[in-house]
Amino acid sequence: DAVFDKENLGNQISLQTGTQIGTLVSLEVTKRGAGDIALQIQASGTLGSVTVETENRIRRALGGNYYQITKQDGTVTDGRELLPSAFFTVEDQGSRIVLHGGGFGHGIGMSQNGANAMAAQGLCCEEILKFFYTGVEVR
């Protein structure tokens, strides 16, 4: 999980997008891609709103060194220039935003988290491969 103060996150998004949004009021994933990664987010603040598109731009807009990440093993580390992955959900906790997610992916190819979730839903390996790699023939 990555935990953000709304004021700091609003400043980071403003800096990375060039659109002044002020203190963040809400953050929403508005489009998802293969493996359920975020492909578009809508950030609304006290001064305005901005839409951020593409996995890399989203990771950069939400990156920075002012937040902390709690890893799955419970250890805590400081944030970095890019959010580790665009595979996340958003939880609004009043004065802060928590992104629940996993992995350190680039959003290209097969998402391990996405494939795992699809398998848990009962899809077979061939269905999963064809979802991530359209047009392939499994022999």
PDB file of C-alpha atoms in Angstrom:
ATOM      1  CA  ASP A   1       0.000   0.000   0.000  1.00  0.00           C
ATOM      2  CA  ALA A   2       1.131   3.551  -0.730  1.00  0.00           C
ATOM      3  CA  VAL A   3      -0.129   6.251   1.650  1.00  0.00           C
ATOM      4  CA  PHE A   4      -0.366   9.885   0.494  1.00  0.00           C
ATOM      5  CA  ASP A   5      -1.288  13.117   2.253  1.00  0.00           C
ATOM      6  CA  LYS A   6      -3.861  14.824  -0.021  1.00  0.00           C
ATOM      7  CA  GLU A   7      -2.085  18.196   0.000  1.00  0.00           C
ATOM      8  CA  ASN A   8       1.256  16.666  -1.004  1.00  0.00           C
ATOM      9  CA  LEU A   9      -0.342  14.451  -3.633  1.00  0.00           C
ATOM     10  CA  GLY A  10      -2.181  17.426  -5.135  1.00  0.00           C
ATOM     11  CA  ASN A  11       1.126  19.305  -5.352  1.00  0.00           C
ATOM     12  CA  GLN A  12       2.855  16.313  -6.991  1.00  0.00           C
ATOM     13  CA  ILE A  13       0.095  15.850  -9.567  1.00  0.00           C
ATOM     14  CA  SER A  14       0.139  19.602 -10.324  1.00  0.00           C
ATOM     15  CA  LEU A  15       3.928  19.550 -10.760  1.00  0.00           C
ATOM     16  CA  GLN A  16       3.924  16.500 -13.036  1.00  0.00           C
ATOM     17  CA  THR A  17       0.956  17.516 -15.202  1.00  0.00           C
ATOM     18  CA  GLY A  18       1.443  21.284 -15.383  1.00  0.00           C
ATOM     19  CA  THR A  19      -2.171  21.771 -14.256  1.00  0.00           C
ATOM     20  CA  GLN A  20      -2.663  23.430 -10.873  1.00  0.00           C
ATOM     21  CA  ILE A  21      -5.263  21.386  -8.971  1.00  0.00           C
ATOM     22  CA  GLY A  22      -4.535  22.510  -5.390  1.00  0.00           C
ATOM     23  CA  THR A  23      -5.132  20.132  -2.499  1.00  0.00           C
ATOM     24  CA  LEU A  24      -6.462  16.826  -3.789  1.00  0.00           C
ATOM     25  CA  VAL A  25     -10.162  16.274  -3.136  1.00  0.00           C
ATOM     26  CA  SER A  26     -10.699  13.023  -5.055  1.00  0.00           C
ATOM     27  CA  LEU A  27      -8.778  10.513  -7.149  1.00  0.00           C
ATOM     28  CA  GLU A  28     -10.496   8.002  -9.405  1.00  0.00           C
ATOM     29  CA  VAL A  29      -9.321   5.368 -11.877  1.00  0.00           C
ATOM     30  CA  THR A  30     -11.508   6.009 -14.925  1.00  0.00           C
ATOM     31  CA  LYS A  31     -10.038   3.455 -17.354  1.00  0.00           C
ATOM     32  CA  ARG A  32      -8.203   0.157 -16.912  1.00  0.00           C
ATOM     33  CA  GLY A  33      -6.198  -1.973 -19.289  1.00  0.00           C
ATOM     34  CA  ALA A  34      -4.834  -5.501 -19.521  1.00  0.00           C
ATOM     35  CA  GLY A  35      -4.070  -6.954 -16.128  1.00  0.00           C
ATOM     36  CA  ASP A  36      -6.380  -4.326 -14.593  1.00  0.00           C
ATOM     37  CA  ILE A  37      -3.681  -1.627 -14.609  1.00  0.00           C
ATOM     38  CA  ALA A  38      -4.807   1.987 -14.463  1.00  0.00           C
ATOM     39  CA  LEU A  39      -4.696   3.621 -17.912  1.00  0.00           C
ATOM     40  CA  GLN A  40      -6.514   6.827 -16.969  1.00  0.00           C
ATOM     41  CA  ILE A  41      -7.094   8.672 -13.702  1.00  0.00           C
ATOM     42  CA  GLN A  42      -9.115  11.756 -12.819  1.00  0.00           C
ATOM     43  CA  ALA A  43      -7.632  13.937 -10.064  1.00  0.00           C
ATOM     44  CA  SER A  44      -9.850  16.700  -8.683  1.00  0.00           C
ATOM     45  CA  GLY A  45      -8.608  19.339  -6.288  1.00  0.00           C
ATOM     46  CA  THR A  46      -9.572  22.601  -4.629  1.00  0.00           C
ATOM     47  CA  LEU A  47      -8.370  24.576  -7.687  1.00  0.00           C
ATOM     48  CA  GLY A  48      -9.283  22.317 -10.596  1.00  0.00           C
ATOM     49  CA  SER A  49      -9.139  18.868 -12.162  1.00  0.00           C
ATOM     50  CA  VAL A  50      -6.849  16.973 -14.485  1.00  0.00           C
ATOM     51  CA  THR A  51      -7.024  13.694 -16.382  1.00  0.00           C
ATOM     52  CA  VAL A  52      -3.800  11.682 -16.603  1.00  0.00           C
ATOM     53  CA  GLU A  53      -3.495   9.006 -19.274  1.00  0.00           C
ATOM     54  CA  THR A  54      -1.058   6.162 -19.908  1.00  0.00           C
ATOM     55  CA  GLU A  55       0.490   3.878 -17.342  1.00  0.00           C
ATOM     56  CA  ASN A  56       3.867   5.635 -17.205  1.00  0.00           C
ATOM     57  CA  ARG A  57       2.393   9.151 -16.834  1.00  0.00           C
ATOM     58  CA  ILE A  58       0.131   7.915 -14.040  1.00  0.00           C
ATOM     59  CA  ARG A  59       3.067   6.322 -12.212  1.00  0.00           C
ATOM     60  CA  ARG A  60       5.055   9.563 -12.572  1.00  0.00           C
ATOM     61  CA  ALA A  61       2.150  11.805 -11.503  1.00  0.00           C
ATOM     62  CA  LEU A  62       1.657   9.712  -8.361  1.00  0.00           C
ATOM     63  CA  GLY A  63       5.371   9.250  -7.687  1.00  0.00           C
ATOM     64  CA  GLY A  64       7.783  11.305  -5.616  1.00  0.00           C
ATOM     65  CA  ASN A  65       9.614  10.853  -2.339  1.00  0.00           C
ATOM     66  CA  TYR A  66       7.006  12.234   0.076  1.00  0.00           C
ATOM     67  CA  TYR A  67       4.977   9.049   0.654  1.00  0.00           C
ATOM     68  CA  GLN A  68       5.606   5.620   2.141  1.00  0.00           C
ATOM     69  CA  ILE A  69       4.958   2.156   0.788  1.00  0.00           C
ATOM     70  CA  THR A  70       4.060  -0.743   3.050  1.00  0.00           C
ATOM     71  CA  LYS A  71       5.174  -3.915   1.293  1.00  0.00           C
ATOM     72  CA  GLN A  72       3.287  -7.212   1.487  1.00  0.00           C
ATOM     73  CA  ASP A  73       5.807  -8.489   4.060  1.00  0.00           C
ATOM     74  CA  GLY A  74       4.993  -5.524   6.325  1.00  0.00           C
ATOM     75  CA  THR A  75       8.225  -3.586   5.806  1.00  0.00           C
ATOM     76  CA  VAL A  76       7.981   0.128   5.026  1.00  0.00           C
ATOM     77  CA  THR A  77      10.019   2.005   2.431  1.00  0.00           C
ATOM     78  CA  ASP A  78      10.026   5.550   1.109  1.00  0.00           C
ATOM     79  CA  GLY A  79       8.375   6.324  -2.216  1.00  0.00           C
ATOM     80  CA  ARG A  80      10.331   6.872  -5.399  1.00  0.00           C
ATOM     81  CA  GLU A  81      10.150   8.906  -8.585  1.00  0.00           C
ATOM     82  CA  LEU A  82       7.670   6.479 -10.160  1.00  0.00           C
ATOM     83  CA  LEU A  83       4.861   4.728  -8.328  1.00  0.00           C
ATOM     84  CA  PRO A  84       5.982   1.063  -8.374  1.00  0.00           C
ATOM     85  CA  SER A  85       3.003  -0.107 -10.435  1.00  0.00           C
ATOM     86  CA  ALA A  86      -0.214   1.076 -12.079  1.00  0.00           C
ATOM     87  CA  PHE A  87      -1.976  -1.990 -10.652  1.00  0.00           C
ATOM     88  CA  PHE A  88      -3.861  -0.361  -7.768  1.00  0.00           C
ATOM     89  CA  THR A  89      -7.191   0.594  -6.274  1.00  0.00           C
ATOM     90  CA  VAL A  90      -7.899   3.916  -4.544  1.00  0.00           C
ATOM     91  CA  GLU A  91      -9.172   4.331  -0.981  1.00  0.00           C
ATOM     92  CA  ASP A  92     -10.070   7.801   0.306  1.00  0.00           C
ATOM     93  CA  GLN A  93      -9.371   8.054   4.044  1.00  0.00           C
ATOM     94  CA  GLY A  94     -10.309  11.687   4.626  1.00  0.00           C
ATOM     95  CA  SER A  95      -7.039  13.636   4.758  1.00  0.00           C
ATOM     96  CA  ARG A  96      -5.123  10.949   2.896  1.00  0.00           C
ATOM     97  CA  ILE A  97      -5.334   8.606  -0.065  1.00  0.00           C
ATOM     98  CA  VAL A  98      -4.238   4.975   0.116  1.00  0.00           C
ATOM     99  CA  LEU A  99      -3.388   3.089  -3.062  1.00  0.00           C
ATOM    100  CA  HIS A 100      -3.740  -0.659  -2.571  1.00  0.00           C
ATOM    101  CA  GLY A 101      -1.794  -2.575  -5.163  1.00  0.00           C
ATOM    102  CA  GLY A 102       1.106  -4.771  -5.877  1.00  0.00           C
ATOM    103  CA  GLY A 103       4.130  -5.396  -7.964  1.00  0.00           C
ATOM    104  CA  PHE A 104       6.739  -3.311  -9.667  1.00  0.00           C
ATOM    105  CA  GLY A 105       5.378  -3.641 -13.169  1.00  0.00           C
ATOM    106  CA  HIS A 106       5.784  -1.632 -16.321  1.00  0.00           C
ATOM    107  CA  GLY A 107       2.343  -2.408 -17.715  1.00  0.00           C
ATOM    108  CA  ILE A 108       3.676  -4.277 -20.743  1.00  0.00           C
ATOM    109  CA  GLY A 109       3.101  -7.961 -21.336  1.00  0.00           C
ATOM    110  CA  MET A 110       1.434 -10.227 -18.819  1.00  0.00           C
ATOM    111  CA  SER A 111       0.733  -8.887 -15.353  1.00  0.00           C
ATOM    112  CA  GLN A 112       1.512 -11.510 -12.709  1.00  0.00           C
ATOM    113  CA  ASN A 113      -1.112 -10.016 -10.414  1.00  0.00           C
ATOM    114  CA  GLY A 114      -3.681  -9.843 -13.187  1.00  0.00           C
ATOM    115  CA  ALA A 115      -2.992 -13.407 -14.342  1.00  0.00           C
ATOM    116  CA  ASN A 116      -3.219 -14.634 -10.760  1.00  0.00           C
ATOM    117  CA  ALA A 117      -6.567 -12.881 -10.263  1.00  0.00           C
ATOM    118  CA  MET A 118      -7.896 -14.345 -13.525  1.00  0.00           C
ATOM    119  CA  ALA A 119      -6.789 -17.846 -12.475  1.00  0.00           C
ATOM    120  CA  ALA A 120      -8.515 -17.360  -9.109  1.00  0.00           C
ATOM    121  CA  GLN A 121     -11.705 -16.572 -11.069  1.00  0.00           C
ATOM    122  CA  GLY A 122     -11.418 -19.933 -12.829  1.00  0.00           C
ATOM    123  CA  LEU A 123      -9.899 -18.977 -16.188  1.00  0.00           C
ATOM    124  CA  CYS A 124      -7.520 -21.544 -17.687  1.00  0.00           C
ATOM    125  CA  CYS A 125      -3.951 -20.796 -18.756  1.00  0.00           C
ATOM    126  CA  GLU A 126      -4.905 -20.616 -22.445  1.00  0.00           C
ATOM    127  CA  GLU A 127      -7.637 -18.027 -21.749  1.00  0.00           C
ATOM    128  CA  ILE A 128      -5.223 -15.953 -19.670  1.00  0.00           C
ATOM    129  CA  LEU A 129      -2.479 -16.067 -22.311  1.00  0.00           C
ATOM    130  CA  LYS A 130      -4.903 -15.076 -25.069  1.00  0.00           C
ATOM    131  CA  PHE A 131      -6.173 -12.165 -22.955  1.00  0.00           C
ATOM    132  CA  PHE A 132      -2.695 -10.673 -22.559  1.00  0.00           C
ATOM    133  CA  TYR A 133      -1.324 -11.680 -25.968  1.00  0.00           C
ATOM    134  CA  THR A 134      -4.102 -11.177 -28.506  1.00  0.00           C
ATOM    135  CA  GLY A 135      -3.894 -13.194 -31.677  1.00  0.00           C
ATOM    136  CA  VAL A 136      -1.577 -15.890 -30.299  1.00  0.00           C
ATOM    137  CA  GLU A 137      -2.084 -19.569 -30.934  1.00  0.00           C
ATOM    138  CA  VAL A 138      -1.340 -21.907 -28.040  1.00  0.00           C
ATOM    139  CA  ARG A 139      -0.063 -25.337 -29.148  1.00  0.00           C
TER     140      ARG A 139
END
